[in-house]
């Protein structure tokens, strides 16, 4: 494309500026990747994941160091970044726990458009306008952050850069096990894909918790994802569904 422009006599063209998005990980339990993990601590994996996802979508990302669960520290980070960026993502502190300060702080700081979505994981996310800038309070669990990026941030970045929304094509697969979906929410489900004897694509739901769970990383590394609609009924083994292949 660039060569064709040059051959057509164009030495410069107008382009849309990449949106600048700041990501602020919050949580007194978080430590950077590569740290020696102590009891009660968690690695900050979301900074690495979200930065890569947003850059792949076409944004420029500013990563802020981990902010402890302290309202003054959160306020200070937000004040420093708002003048520099188009969007701020505050990660965690979205719910009603003893140290979930972000929701109350944002309600006082700006115009909260909503708090809570009919989607899981990541249900308690919110968006608040602080002046002309949107501040997105994204849920902390890694799979919730993954879903939020794919569901919300992709379309937002496409809108800001005037790109047509692009998604991987849907592929038909056959379930090897029953797959429950809550009727009151849209649910983001991870699946492993294998090849059946007849060449048919088989999908096995990845369990993120409970008996047979392989942990959070299994959901992040799944071959495909399925997003249910509100009111959808559970699916039985042997049913065919349409999924987006990720790997």
Tab-separated table of C-alpha atoms in Angstrom:
chain	number	residue	atom	x	y	z
A	1	UNK	CA	0.000	0.000	0.000
A	2	UNK	CA	2.789	2.428	0.870
A	3	UNK	CA	4.633	1.637	-2.361
A	4	UNK	CA	1.449	2.194	-4.366
A	5	UNK	CA	1.016	5.631	-2.784
A	6	UNK	CA	4.575	6.592	-3.694
A	7	UNK	CA	4.130	5.320	-7.258
A	8	UNK	CA	0.966	7.416	-7.453
A	9	UNK	CA	2.937	10.542	-6.658
A	10	UNK	CA	1.996	10.933	-2.980
A	11	UNK	CA	4.846	11.931	-0.690
A	12	UNK	CA	2.605	12.357	2.363
A	13	UNK	CA	-0.927	11.423	3.354
A	14	UNK	CA	-3.204	12.320	6.241
A	15	UNK	CA	-3.682	9.583	8.825
A	16	UNK	CA	-5.634	9.145	12.059
A	17	UNK	CA	-3.544	9.535	15.194
A	18	UNK	CA	-3.243	6.428	17.313
A	19	UNK	CA	-5.358	6.822	20.471
A	20	UNK	CA	-3.218	7.024	23.611
A	21	UNK	CA	-4.489	4.813	26.424
A	22	UNK	CA	-3.097	4.706	29.961
A	23	UNK	CA	-3.353	1.503	31.985
A	24	UNK	CA	-3.147	1.742	35.787
A	25	UNK	CA	-2.991	-1.589	37.666
A	26	UNK	CA	-4.287	-1.222	41.241
A	27	UNK	CA	-4.043	-3.569	44.218
A	28	UNK	CA	-1.862	-3.829	47.316
A	29	UNK	CA	-1.435	-7.550	46.572
A	30	UNK	CA	0.103	-7.019	43.118
A	31	UNK	CA	3.810	-7.367	42.315
A	32	UNK	CA	5.561	-6.945	38.942
A	33	UNK	CA	6.310	-9.901	36.685
A	34	UNK	CA	9.539	-11.641	37.641
A	35	UNK	CA	9.297	-10.734	41.346
A	36	UNK	CA	9.723	-13.295	44.100
A	37	UNK	CA	6.127	-14.043	45.064
A	38	UNK	CA	5.263	-13.894	48.764
A	39	UNK	CA	2.191	-15.250	50.537
A	40	UNK	CA	-0.870	-13.133	49.743
A	41	UNK	CA	0.641	-11.625	46.598
A	42	UNK	CA	-0.331	-11.943	42.930
A	43	UNK	CA	1.631	-11.229	39.773
A	44	UNK	CA	0.453	-8.262	37.723
A	45	UNK	CA	-0.172	-10.174	34.493
A	46	UNK	CA	-2.829	-7.779	33.189
A	47	UNK	CA	-0.379	-4.968	32.395
A	48	UNK	CA	1.526	-7.248	30.028
A	49	UNK	CA	-1.612	-8.712	28.434
A	50	UNK	CA	-3.626	-5.500	28.035
A	51	UNK	CA	-0.670	-3.543	26.613
A	52	UNK	CA	-0.076	-6.204	23.951
A	53	UNK	CA	-3.787	-6.446	23.088
A	54	UNK	CA	-4.308	-2.686	22.802
A	55	UNK	CA	-1.170	-2.189	20.712
A	56	UNK	CA	-2.325	-4.984	18.406
A	57	UNK	CA	-5.632	-3.113	18.071
A	58	UNK	CA	-3.818	0.075	17.030
A	59	UNK	CA	-3.413	2.101	20.236
A	60	UNK	CA	-0.384	3.622	21.924
A	61	UNK	CA	-0.229	2.430	25.539
A	62	UNK	CA	1.276	4.073	28.617
A	63	UNK	CA	1.762	1.606	31.467
A	64	UNK	CA	1.697	3.094	34.958
A	65	UNK	CA	3.492	1.251	37.789
A	66	UNK	CA	1.322	-0.705	40.229
A	67	UNK	CA	-0.731	1.550	42.525
A	68	UNK	CA	-1.559	0.325	46.021
A	69	UNK	CA	-5.123	0.359	47.374
A	70	UNK	CA	-4.863	3.940	48.565
A	71	UNK	CA	-7.303	6.584	47.376
A	72	UNK	CA	-4.662	9.339	47.330
A	73	UNK	CA	-2.284	7.215	45.272
A	74	UNK	CA	-5.042	6.333	42.805
A	75	UNK	CA	-6.100	9.987	42.525
A	76	UNK	CA	-2.503	11.096	41.999
A	77	UNK	CA	-1.933	8.559	39.203
A	78	UNK	CA	-5.140	9.606	37.460
A	79	UNK	CA	-4.283	13.315	37.749
A	80	UNK	CA	-0.847	12.748	36.214
A	81	UNK	CA	-2.121	10.722	33.276
A	82	UNK	CA	-5.393	12.401	32.264
A	83	UNK	CA	-3.721	15.402	30.545
A	84	UNK	CA	-1.490	13.060	28.489
A	85	UNK	CA	-3.961	10.498	27.141
A	86	UNK	CA	-7.315	9.935	25.445
A	87	UNK	CA	-8.558	7.117	27.731
A	88	UNK	CA	-7.551	5.819	31.157
A	89	UNK	CA	-8.119	2.226	32.250
A	90	UNK	CA	-8.106	1.630	35.999
A	91	UNK	CA	-7.703	-2.086	36.582
A	92	UNK	CA	-9.426	-3.615	39.653
A	93	UNK	CA	-11.260	-2.012	42.541
A	94	UNK	CA	-14.515	-2.340	40.590
A	95	UNK	CA	-16.682	-4.096	43.164
A	96	UNK	CA	-17.637	-3.611	46.820
A	97	UNK	CA	-14.748	-5.100	48.773
A	98	UNK	CA	-13.109	-3.339	51.706
A	99	UNK	CA	-10.308	-1.977	49.496
A	100	UNK	CA	-12.282	-1.492	46.269
A	101	UNK	CA	-11.923	2.282	46.324
A	102	UNK	CA	-12.120	3.000	42.612
A	103	UNK	CA	-15.905	2.930	42.158
A	104	UNK	CA	-16.650	5.339	45.024
A	105	UNK	CA	-13.794	7.619	43.995
A	106	UNK	CA	-14.934	7.778	40.354
A	107	UNK	CA	-18.539	8.463	41.378
A	108	UNK	CA	-17.299	11.530	43.254
A	109	UNK	CA	-14.753	12.570	40.631
A	110	UNK	CA	-16.856	12.583	37.452
A	111	UNK	CA	-20.030	11.533	35.673
A	112	UNK	CA	-20.330	7.745	35.986
A	113	UNK	CA	-22.222	6.566	32.911
A	114	UNK	CA	-22.802	3.087	34.296
A	115	UNK	CA	-21.498	0.583	36.823
A	116	UNK	CA	-22.131	-3.040	35.957
A	117	UNK	CA	-22.781	-4.843	32.678
A	118	UNK	CA	-24.798	-7.955	31.809
A	119	UNK	CA	-21.629	-9.871	30.956
A	120	UNK	CA	-19.336	-12.273	32.805
A	121	UNK	CA	-16.554	-12.399	33.726
A	122	UNK	CA	-16.023	-8.700	34.399
A	123	UNK	CA	-19.575	-7.785	35.375
A	124	UNK	CA	-18.766	-4.856	37.751
A	125	UNK	CA	-16.875	-2.727	35.185
A	126	UNK	CA	-17.778	0.959	34.848
A	127	UNK	CA	-17.183	3.977	32.633
A	128	UNK	CA	-16.918	7.494	34.054
A	129	UNK	CA	-16.410	10.760	32.196
A	130	UNK	CA	-13.814	12.857	34.019
A	131	UNK	CA	-14.116	16.073	32.065
A	132	UNK	CA	-13.921	15.070	28.378
A	133	UNK	CA	-11.936	11.877	29.073
A	134	UNK	CA	-13.445	8.398	29.645
A	135	UNK	CA	-12.049	6.469	32.605
A	136	UNK	CA	-12.787	2.757	32.350
A	137	UNK	CA	-12.735	0.771	35.588
A	138	UNK	CA	-11.962	-2.764	34.410
A	139	UNK	CA	-12.288	-5.881	36.598
A	140	UNK	CA	-9.113	-7.418	37.971
A	141	UNK	CA	-9.241	-11.148	37.078
A	142	UNK	CA	-7.154	-11.829	33.960
A	143	UNK	CA	-9.910	-13.545	31.937
A	144	UNK	CA	-12.263	-10.646	32.782
A	145	UNK	CA	-9.654	-8.176	31.534
A	146	UNK	CA	-9.238	-10.234	28.360
A	147	UNK	CA	-12.997	-10.224	27.708
A	148	UNK	CA	-13.274	-6.488	28.469
A	149	UNK	CA	-10.508	-5.679	25.992
A	150	UNK	CA	-12.043	-7.768	23.219
A	151	UNK	CA	-15.634	-6.678	23.886
A	152	UNK	CA	-15.125	-2.986	24.673
A	153	UNK	CA	-11.668	-1.673	23.803
A	154	UNK	CA	-11.496	-3.154	20.295
A	155	UNK	CA	-14.639	-1.340	19.066
A	156	UNK	CA	-13.603	1.869	20.879
A	157	UNK	CA	-10.193	1.920	19.174
A	158	UNK	CA	-11.764	1.087	15.805
A	159	UNK	CA	-14.146	4.029	16.278
A	160	UNK	CA	-11.337	6.441	17.211
A	161	UNK	CA	-9.237	5.426	14.199
A	162	UNK	CA	-12.209	5.138	11.799
A	163	UNK	CA	-11.400	1.501	11.061
A	164	UNK	CA	-14.038	-1.047	10.160
A	165	UNK	CA	-14.424	-3.400	13.114
A	166	UNK	CA	-12.499	-6.583	12.396
A	167	UNK	CA	-12.989	-9.886	14.185
A	168	UNK	CA	-11.768	-13.418	13.486
A	169	UNK	CA	-14.321	-15.377	11.442
A	170	UNK	CA	-16.745	-17.718	13.201
A	171	UNK	CA	-16.003	-21.438	12.941
A	172	UNK	CA	-18.446	-24.289	13.552
A	173	UNK	CA	-17.383	-26.798	16.214
A	174	UNK	CA	-19.036	-29.707	18.047
A	175	UNK	CA	-19.118	-29.732	21.844
A	176	UNK	CA	-17.606	-32.763	23.583
A	177	UNK	CA	-19.209	-31.849	26.930
A	178	UNK	CA	-22.208	-29.912	28.205
A	179	UNK	CA	-21.600	-26.150	28.388
A	180	UNK	CA	-23.686	-24.091	30.761
A	181	UNK	CA	-24.389	-20.395	30.139
A	182	UNK	CA	-26.191	-18.109	32.625
A	183	UNK	CA	-29.413	-16.837	30.998
A	184	UNK	CA	-29.202	-13.415	32.676
A	185	UNK	CA	-25.713	-12.613	31.327
A	186	UNK	CA	-23.633	-12.750	28.181
A	187	UNK	CA	-20.828	-15.172	29.048
A	188	UNK	CA	-17.291	-15.380	27.663
A	189	UNK	CA	-16.317	-19.065	27.553
A	190	UNK	CA	-12.929	-20.566	26.709
A	191	UNK	CA	-12.639	-23.791	24.720
A	192	UNK	CA	-9.912	-26.191	23.680
A	193	UNK	CA	-10.142	-27.380	20.069
A	194	UNK	CA	-9.192	-30.839	18.802
A	195	UNK	CA	-9.689	-32.789	15.585
A	196	UNK	CA	-12.128	-35.723	15.548
A	197	UNK	CA	-11.591	-38.980	13.663
A	198	UNK	CA	-13.802	-37.739	10.842
A	199	UNK	CA	-11.948	-34.430	10.575
A	200	UNK	CA	-14.623	-32.585	12.526
A	201	UNK	CA	-13.522	-29.807	14.910
A	202	UNK	CA	-14.314	-30.705	18.521
A	203	UNK	CA	-14.574	-28.162	21.350
A	204	UNK	CA	-14.105	-28.878	25.053
A	205	UNK	CA	-15.052	-26.141	27.566
A	206	UNK	CA	-12.157	-25.006	29.754
A	207	UNK	CA	-13.051	-24.996	33.459
A	208	UNK	CA	-11.734	-21.933	35.257
A	209	UNK	CA	-12.735	-23.068	38.750
A	210	UNK	CA	-14.166	-26.026	40.649
A	211	UNK	CA	-13.514	-29.767	40.077
A	212	UNK	CA	-11.387	-30.410	37.000
A	213	UNK	CA	-10.204	-26.795	36.790
A	214	UNK	CA	-6.793	-26.217	35.228
A	215	UNK	CA	-6.438	-22.711	36.610
A	216	UNK	CA	-6.778	-19.237	35.181
A	217	UNK	CA	-3.955	-19.618	32.670
A	218	UNK	CA	-5.867	-22.408	30.890
A	219	UNK	CA	-8.631	-19.949	29.999
A	220	UNK	CA	-6.124	-17.416	28.714
A	221	UNK	CA	-4.379	-20.010	26.538
A	222	UNK	CA	-7.560	-21.566	25.121
A	223	UNK	CA	-7.775	-22.241	21.388
A	224	UNK	CA	-11.159	-20.535	20.952
A	225	UNK	CA	-13.755	-18.390	22.704
A	226	UNK	CA	-17.527	-18.401	22.658
A	227	UNK	CA	-19.719	-15.466	23.708
A	228	UNK	CA	-23.298	-16.313	24.630
A	229	UNK	CA	-26.231	-13.920	24.382
A	230	UNK	CA	-28.548	-12.883	27.224
A	231	UNK	CA	-31.349	-15.429	27.541
A	232	UNK	CA	-29.453	-18.202	25.760
A	233	UNK	CA	-30.045	-21.784	26.908
A	234	UNK	CA	-27.259	-24.171	28.013
A	235	UNK	CA	-25.676	-26.355	25.338
A	236	UNK	CA	-25.442	-30.159	25.378
A	237	UNK	CA	-22.575	-32.397	24.294
A	238	UNK	CA	-22.907	-33.112	20.570
A	239	UNK	CA	-24.387	-29.693	19.741
A	240	UNK	CA	-22.660	-27.495	17.177
A	241	UNK	CA	-21.856	-23.868	18.035
A	242	UNK	CA	-19.979	-21.048	16.317
A	243	UNK	CA	-16.734	-19.926	17.983
A	244	UNK	CA	-13.867	-17.575	17.252
A	245	UNK	CA	-10.586	-19.445	16.851
A	246	UNK	CA	-7.754	-17.580	18.608
A	247	UNK	CA	-4.758	-19.873	18.068
